[in-house]
Amino acid sequence: MANLAFALGAVASATEVGVTGADRIAAAGLFVLLGSATVIVPLTFFLVTPERARGTLDSVSAFMVRNTAVIMMVILAFLGLNLLGGGEALSGGRRGESGGQAFSGWRSSGAGR
């Protein structure tokens, strides 16, 4: 469900800044590539050098299991601040300027009030 929210946010951002045609396709391709990188990179690493990858991936997995609460706290704090600030808190922009303004359209139109 979170992936759908991120995808809709990316579409809203691209639509808001007026990306069309080939630029929209390039942006969608980059979004998919970056989103898939967390799977593609470790998988490629494992397929190329399985013995070396096994130790590295096991240590990364152990680190993430040990620090799950901290990792989730940082991610949720980032998302919460971005949502509360309408993007301004983390992007440095003001409403109406580009950068982190994926959902500013519905706020300014009066919808959702």
Tab-separated table of N, CA and C in Angstrom:
chain	number	residue	atom	x	y	z
A	1	MET	N	0.821	-1.191	0.000
A	1	MET	CA	0.000	0.000	0.000
A	1	MET	C	0.870	1.262	0.000
A	2	ALA	N	1.986	1.210	0.710
A	2	ALA	CA	2.876	2.365	0.752
A	2	ALA	C	3.463	2.641	-0.623
A	3	ASN	N	3.745	1.573	-1.389
A	3	ASN	CA	4.293	1.772	-2.728
A	3	ASN	C	3.300	2.506	-3.616
A	4	LEU	N	2.026	2.200	-3.458
A	4	LEU	CA	1.000	2.896	-4.224
A	4	LEU	C	0.972	4.378	-3.857
A	5	ALA	N	1.098	4.688	-2.574
A	5	ALA	CA	1.108	6.084	-2.135
A	5	ALA	C	2.312	6.829	-2.705
A	6	PHE	N	3.477	6.185	-2.703
A	6	PHE	CA	4.665	6.824	-3.272
A	6	PHE	C	4.511	7.022	-4.777
A	7	ALA	N	3.937	6.042	-5.460
A	7	ALA	CA	3.731	6.164	-6.901
A	7	ALA	C	2.749	7.291	-7.215
A	8	LEU	N	1.671	7.376	-6.443
A	8	LEU	CA	0.706	8.463	-6.662
A	8	LEU	C	1.329	9.822	-6.365
A	9	GLY	N	2.182	9.885	-5.362
A	9	GLY	CA	2.892	11.130	-5.059
A	9	GLY	C	3.812	11.536	-6.195
A	10	ALA	N	4.487	10.568	-6.791
A	10	ALA	CA	5.374	10.864	-7.919
A	10	ALA	C	4.572	11.356	-9.120
A	11	VAL	N	3.440	10.718	-9.370
A	11	VAL	CA	2.578	11.146	-10.482
A	11	VAL	C	2.048	12.551	-10.228
A	12	ALA	N	1.627	12.815	-9.012
A	12	ALA	CA	1.106	14.146	-8.676
A	12	ALA	C	2.186	15.204	-8.833
A	13	SER	N	3.389	14.901	-8.414
A	13	SER	CA	4.493	15.860	-8.554
A	13	SER	C	4.793	16.136	-10.014
A	14	ALA	N	4.854	15.078	-10.818
A	14	ALA	CA	5.145	15.250	-12.237
A	14	ALA	C	4.038	16.038	-12.930
A	15	THR	N	2.793	15.782	-12.560
A	15	THR	CA	1.670	16.483	-13.163
A	15	THR	C	1.666	17.954	-12.761
A	16	GLU	N	1.979	18.220	-11.502
A	16	GLU	CA	1.955	19.594	-10.999
A	16	GLU	C	2.974	20.491	-11.682
A	17	VAL	N	4.148	19.947	-11.984
A	17	VAL	CA	5.175	20.772	-12.621
A	17	VAL	C	5.044	20.776	-14.134
A	18	GLY	N	4.052	20.062	-14.668
A	18	GLY	CA	3.764	20.121	-16.099
A	18	GLY	C	4.660	19.259	-16.960
A	19	VAL	N	5.146	18.144	-16.448
A	19	VAL	CA	5.974	17.243	-17.235
A	19	VAL	C	5.090	16.516	-18.242
A	20	THR	N	5.499	16.517	-19.504
A	20	THR	CA	4.703	15.865	-20.541
A	20	THR	C	5.598	15.049	-21.465
A	21	GLY	N	4.974	14.182	-22.239
A	21	GLY	CA	5.641	13.450	-23.306
A	21	GLY	C	6.821	12.603	-22.862
A	22	ALA	N	7.926	12.778	-23.574
A	22	ALA	CA	9.132	11.977	-23.329
A	22	ALA	C	9.691	12.220	-21.934
A	23	ASP	N	9.559	13.439	-21.429
A	23	ASP	CA	10.052	13.725	-20.074
A	23	ASP	C	9.272	12.933	-19.034
A	24	ARG	N	7.979	12.766	-19.250
A	24	ARG	CA	7.151	11.986	-18.317
A	24	ARG	C	7.581	10.517	-18.337
A	25	ILE	N	7.857	9.988	-19.516
A	25	ILE	CA	8.300	8.600	-19.633
A	25	ILE	C	9.664	8.425	-18.962
A	26	ALA	N	10.568	9.376	-19.179
A	26	ALA	CA	11.892	9.309	-18.556
A	26	ALA	C	11.775	9.390	-17.034
A	27	ALA	N	10.906	10.259	-16.544
A	27	ALA	CA	10.716	10.386	-15.101
A	27	ALA	C	10.138	9.106	-14.511
A	28	ALA	N	9.184	8.502	-15.204
A	28	ALA	CA	8.590	7.247	-14.733
A	28	ALA	C	9.632	6.132	-14.725
A	29	GLY	N	10.451	6.082	-15.763
A	29	GLY	CA	11.511	5.074	-15.827
A	29	GLY	C	12.519	5.241	-14.707
A	30	LEU	N	12.905	6.473	-14.422
A	30	LEU	CA	13.844	6.748	-13.327
A	30	LEU	C	13.224	6.389	-11.986
A	31	PHE	N	11.943	6.691	-11.805
A	31	PHE	CA	11.242	6.352	-10.561
A	31	PHE	C	11.242	4.840	-10.344
A	32	VAL	N	10.928	4.074	-11.392
A	32	VAL	CA	10.902	2.613	-11.290
A	32	VAL	C	12.307	2.075	-11.037
A	33	LEU	N	13.300	2.624	-11.733
A	33	LEU	CA	14.683	2.169	-11.549
A	33	LEU	C	15.167	2.405	-10.126
A	34	LEU	N	14.917	3.597	-9.602
A	34	LEU	CA	15.341	3.896	-8.225
A	34	LEU	C	14.565	3.054	-7.217
A	35	GLY	N	13.281	2.855	-7.453
A	35	GLY	CA	12.482	2.033	-6.556
A	35	GLY	C	12.891	0.567	-6.576
A	36	SER	N	13.368	0.102	-7.710
A	36	SER	CA	13.785	-1.293	-7.853
A	36	SER	C	15.221	-1.525	-7.406
A	37	ALA	N	15.982	-0.477	-7.223
A	37	ALA	CA	17.406	-0.610	-6.894
A	37	ALA	C	17.633	-1.382	-5.600
A	38	THR	N	16.716	-1.263	-4.638
A	38	THR	CA	16.905	-1.963	-3.367
A	38	THR	C	16.775	-3.472	-3.524
A	39	VAL	N	16.199	-3.910	-4.631
A	39	VAL	CA	16.115	-5.337	-4.911
A	39	VAL	C	17.175	-5.738	-5.935
A	40	ILE	N	17.338	-4.937	-6.976
A	40	ILE	CA	18.239	-5.278	-8.076
A	40	ILE	C	19.705	-5.335	-7.623
A	41	VAL	N	20.158	-4.370	-6.840
A	41	VAL	CA	21.571	-4.316	-6.436
A	41	VAL	C	21.965	-5.530	-5.583
A	42	PRO	N	21.244	-5.841	-4.486
A	42	PRO	CA	21.639	-7.027	-3.714
A	42	PRO	C	21.509	-8.338	-4.511
A	43	LEU	N	20.482	-8.434	-5.350
A	43	LEU	CA	20.304	-9.640	-6.142
A	43	LEU	C	21.460	-9.821	-7.119
A	44	THR	N	21.839	-8.752	-7.801
A	44	THR	CA	22.979	-8.814	-8.722
A	44	THR	C	24.257	-9.161	-7.975
A	45	PHE	N	24.471	-8.547	-6.830
A	45	PHE	CA	25.635	-8.830	-5.995
A	45	PHE	C	25.669	-10.318	-5.634
A	46	PHE	N	24.525	-10.866	-5.246
A	46	PHE	CA	24.451	-12.274	-4.865
A	46	PHE	C	24.687	-13.191	-6.069
A	47	LEU	N	24.149	-12.841	-7.229
A	47	LEU	CA	24.319	-13.678	-8.414
A	47	LEU	C	25.746	-13.651	-8.947
A	48	VAL	N	26.431	-12.514	-8.799
A	48	VAL	CA	27.802	-12.389	-9.309
A	48	VAL	C	28.803	-13.043	-8.362
A	49	THR	N	28.706	-12.756	-7.076
A	49	THR	CA	29.656	-13.308	-6.091
A	49	THR	C	28.884	-13.846	-4.886
A	50	PRO	N	28.317	-15.047	-5.001
A	50	PRO	CA	27.442	-15.560	-3.941
A	50	PRO	C	28.116	-15.725	-2.581
A	51	GLU	N	29.348	-16.208	-2.542
A	51	GLU	CA	30.010	-16.427	-1.248
A	51	GLU	C	30.307	-15.111	-0.535
A	52	ARG	N	30.814	-14.156	-1.263
A	52	ARG	CA	31.114	-12.843	-0.673
A	52	ARG	C	29.825	-12.113	-0.284
A	53	ALA	N	28.813	-12.231	-1.128
A	53	ALA	CA	27.541	-11.542	-0.869
A	53	ALA	C	26.835	-12.096	0.352
A	54	ARG	N	26.947	-13.395	0.557
A	54	ARG	CA	26.245	-14.026	1.673
A	54	ARG	C	26.642	-13.382	2.999
A	55	GLY	N	27.934	-13.203	3.235
A	55	GLY	CA	28.400	-12.588	4.481
A	55	GLY	C	27.955	-11.143	4.614
A	56	THR	N	28.090	-10.398	3.535
A	56	THR	CA	27.709	-8.985	3.553
A	56	THR	C	26.207	-8.818	3.773
A	57	LEU	N	25.411	-9.575	3.034
A	57	LEU	CA	23.961	-9.462	3.165
A	57	LEU	C	23.476	-9.953	4.526
A	58	ASP	N	24.129	-10.979	5.070
A	58	ASP	CA	23.776	-11.444	6.420
A	58	ASP	C	24.062	-10.373	7.468
A	59	SER	N	25.202	-9.676	7.326
A	59	SER	CA	25.515	-8.631	8.305
A	59	SER	C	24.571	-7.436	8.178
A	60	VAL	N	24.188	-7.081	6.957
A	60	VAL	CA	23.228	-5.993	6.756
A	60	VAL	C	21.876	-6.385	7.336
A	61	SER	N	21.469	-7.619	7.109
A	61	SER	CA	20.203	-8.106	7.647
A	61	SER	C	20.212	-8.077	9.177
A	62	ALA	N	21.299	-8.532	9.787
A	62	ALA	CA	21.400	-8.526	11.247
A	62	ALA	C	21.347	-7.096	11.791
A	63	PHE	N	22.027	-6.172	11.121
A	63	PHE	CA	22.000	-4.769	11.536
A	63	PHE	C	20.575	-4.222	11.490
A	64	MET	N	19.873	-4.521	10.394
A	64	MET	CA	18.514	-3.997	10.247
A	64	MET	C	17.555	-4.605	11.264
A	65	VAL	N	17.734	-5.878	11.584
A	65	VAL	CA	16.889	-6.516	12.596
A	65	VAL	C	17.151	-5.899	13.966
A	66	ARG	N	18.425	-5.664	14.296
A	66	ARG	CA	18.774	-5.063	15.588
A	66	ARG	C	18.245	-3.635	15.715
A	67	ASN	N	18.187	-2.907	14.612
A	67	ASN	CA	17.854	-1.487	14.655
A	67	ASN	C	16.528	-1.150	13.979
A	68	THR	N	15.620	-2.094	13.944
A	68	THR	CA	14.333	-1.879	13.274
A	68	THR	C	13.583	-0.679	13.838
A	69	ALA	N	13.550	-0.556	15.138
A	69	ALA	CA	12.796	0.547	15.756
A	69	ALA	C	13.379	1.904	15.367
A	70	VAL	N	14.691	2.023	15.362
A	70	VAL	CA	15.333	3.296	15.006
A	70	VAL	C	15.111	3.609	13.530
A	71	ILE	N	15.248	2.597	12.686
A	71	ILE	CA	15.040	2.803	11.250
A	71	ILE	C	13.610	3.269	10.985
A	72	MET	N	12.637	2.625	11.600
A	72	MET	CA	11.241	3.019	11.406
A	72	MET	C	10.970	4.413	11.964
A	73	MET	N	11.584	4.749	13.100
A	73	MET	CA	11.389	6.071	13.681
A	73	MET	C	11.886	7.163	12.726
A	74	VAL	N	13.055	6.953	12.135
A	74	VAL	CA	13.618	7.950	11.217
A	74	VAL	C	12.736	8.081	9.974
A	75	ILE	N	12.314	6.964	9.409
A	75	ILE	CA	11.470	7.010	8.209
A	75	ILE	C	10.137	7.699	8.500
A	76	LEU	N	9.493	7.320	9.592
A	76	LEU	CA	8.204	7.918	9.922
A	76	LEU	C	8.327	9.394	10.309
A	77	ALA	N	9.421	9.761	10.972
A	77	ALA	CA	9.641	11.177	11.291
A	77	ALA	C	9.819	11.982	10.010
A	78	PHE	N	10.582	11.448	9.074
A	78	PHE	CA	10.789	12.113	7.788
A	78	PHE	C	9.459	12.296	7.058
A	79	LEU	N	8.681	11.220	6.958
A	79	LEU	CA	7.394	11.308	6.274
A	79	LEU	C	6.425	12.236	7.005
A	80	GLY	N	6.400	12.164	8.330
A	80	GLY	CA	5.513	13.023	9.108
A	80	GLY	C	5.840	14.495	8.952
A	81	LEU	N	7.117	14.832	9.037
A	81	LEU	CA	7.516	16.236	8.863
A	81	LEU	C	7.198	16.726	7.460
A	82	ASN	N	7.418	15.875	6.479
A	82	ASN	CA	7.118	16.256	5.108
A	82	ASN	C	5.621	16.456	4.908
A	83	LEU	N	4.811	15.595	5.507
A	83	LEU	CA	3.360	15.716	5.394
A	83	LEU	C	2.852	16.952	6.135
A	84	LEU	N	3.328	17.169	7.358
A	84	LEU	CA	2.893	18.322	8.143
A	84	LEU	C	3.294	19.643	7.502
A	85	GLY	N	4.486	19.672	6.944
A	85	GLY	CA	4.973	20.911	6.352
A	85	GLY	C	4.588	21.076	4.901
A	86	GLY	N	3.846	20.135	4.349
A	86	GLY	CA	3.484	20.249	2.938
A	86	GLY	C	4.705	20.216	2.051
A	87	GLY	N	5.812	19.661	2.552
A	87	GLY	CA	7.037	19.585	1.774
A	87	GLY	C	8.030	20.672	2.098
A	88	GLU	N	7.579	21.781	2.692
A	88	GLU	CA	8.484	22.894	2.949
A	88	GLU	C	9.549	22.543	3.975
A	89	ALA	N	9.189	21.739	4.979
A	89	ALA	CA	10.110	21.444	6.074
A	89	ALA	C	11.370	20.757	5.584
A	90	LEU	N	11.270	19.918	4.578
A	90	LEU	CA	12.423	19.157	4.138
A	90	LEU	C	12.973	19.613	2.798
A	91	SER	N	12.177	20.327	2.020
A	91	SER	CA	12.652	20.736	0.703
A	91	SER	C	13.193	22.162	0.708
A	92	GLY	N	12.874	22.945	1.711
A	92	GLY	CA	13.355	24.313	1.771
A	92	GLY	C	12.520	25.275	0.941
A	93	GLY	N	11.498	24.771	0.249
A	93	GLY	CA	10.668	25.631	-0.591
A	93	GLY	C	9.474	26.183	0.155
A	94	ARG	N	8.847	27.205	-0.433
A	94	ARG	CA	7.599	27.732	0.120
A	94	ARG	C	6.467	27.271	-0.782
A	95	ARG	N	5.246	27.321	-0.272
A	95	ARG	CA	4.097	26.885	-1.052
A	95	ARG	C	4.063	27.645	-2.376
A	96	GLY	N	3.833	26.892	-3.447
A	96	GLY	CA	3.785	27.505	-4.767
A	96	GLY	C	5.092	27.374	-5.515
A	97	GLU	N	6.193	27.082	-4.813
A	97	GLU	CA	7.462	26.860	-5.477
A	97	GLU	C	7.630	25.373	-5.683
A	98	SER	N	8.468	24.993	-6.640
A	98	SER	CA	8.664	23.562	-6.867
A	98	SER	C	9.517	22.970	-5.762
A	99	GLY	N	9.398	21.671	-5.581
A	99	GLY	CA	10.201	20.961	-4.591
A	99	GLY	C	9.346	20.474	-3.446
A	100	GLY	N	8.972	19.212	-3.469
A	100	GLY	CA	8.228	18.631	-2.366
A	100	GLY	C	6.790	19.085	-2.267
A	101	GLN	N	6.209	19.560	-3.346
A	101	GLN	CA	4.864	20.111	-3.301
A	101	GLN	C	3.849	19.182	-3.944
A	102	ALA	N	3.991	17.901	-3.764
A	102	ALA	CA	3.137	16.930	-4.449
A	102	ALA	C	1.665	17.099	-4.125
A	103	PHE	N	1.327	17.516	-2.911
A	103	PHE	CA	-0.068	17.567	-2.522
A	103	PHE	C	-0.551	18.985	-2.226
A	104	SER	N	0.168	19.995	-2.677
A	104	SER	CA	-0.253	21.356	-2.369
A	104	SER	C	-1.469	21.780	-3.176
A	105	GLY	N	-1.740	21.117	-4.296
A	105	GLY	CA	-2.873	21.499	-5.144
A	105	GLY	C	-4.203	21.365	-4.439
A	106	TRP	N	-4.421	20.272	-3.731
A	106	TRP	CA	-5.702	20.081	-3.061
A	106	TRP	C	-5.857	21.021	-1.899
A	107	ARG	N	-4.777	21.467	-1.294
A	107	ARG	CA	-4.877	22.411	-0.186
A	107	ARG	C	-5.287	23.796	-0.678
A	108	SER	N	-4.686	24.221	-1.793
A	108	SER	CA	-4.976	25.567	-2.270
A	108	SER	C	-6.328	25.656	-2.940
A	109	SER	N	-6.886	24.524	-3.403
A	109	SER	CA	-8.171	24.568	-4.104
A	109	SER	C	-9.344	24.596	-3.126
A	110	GLY	N	-9.061	24.389	-1.844
A	110	GLY	CA	-10.122	24.411	-0.864
A	110	GLY	C	-10.699	23.031	-0.581
A	111	ALA	N	-10.314	22.033	-1.368
A	111	ALA	CA	-10.806	20.671	-1.137
A	111	ALA	C	-10.202	20.110	0.135
A	112	GLY	N	-10.911	19.279	0.808
A	112	GLY	CA	-10.393	18.621	1.995
A	112	GLY	C	-10.520	19.461	3.256
A	113	ARG	N	-11.199	20.583	3.171
A	113	ARG	CA	-11.367	21.439	4.354
A	113	ARG	C	-12.706	21.231	4.974
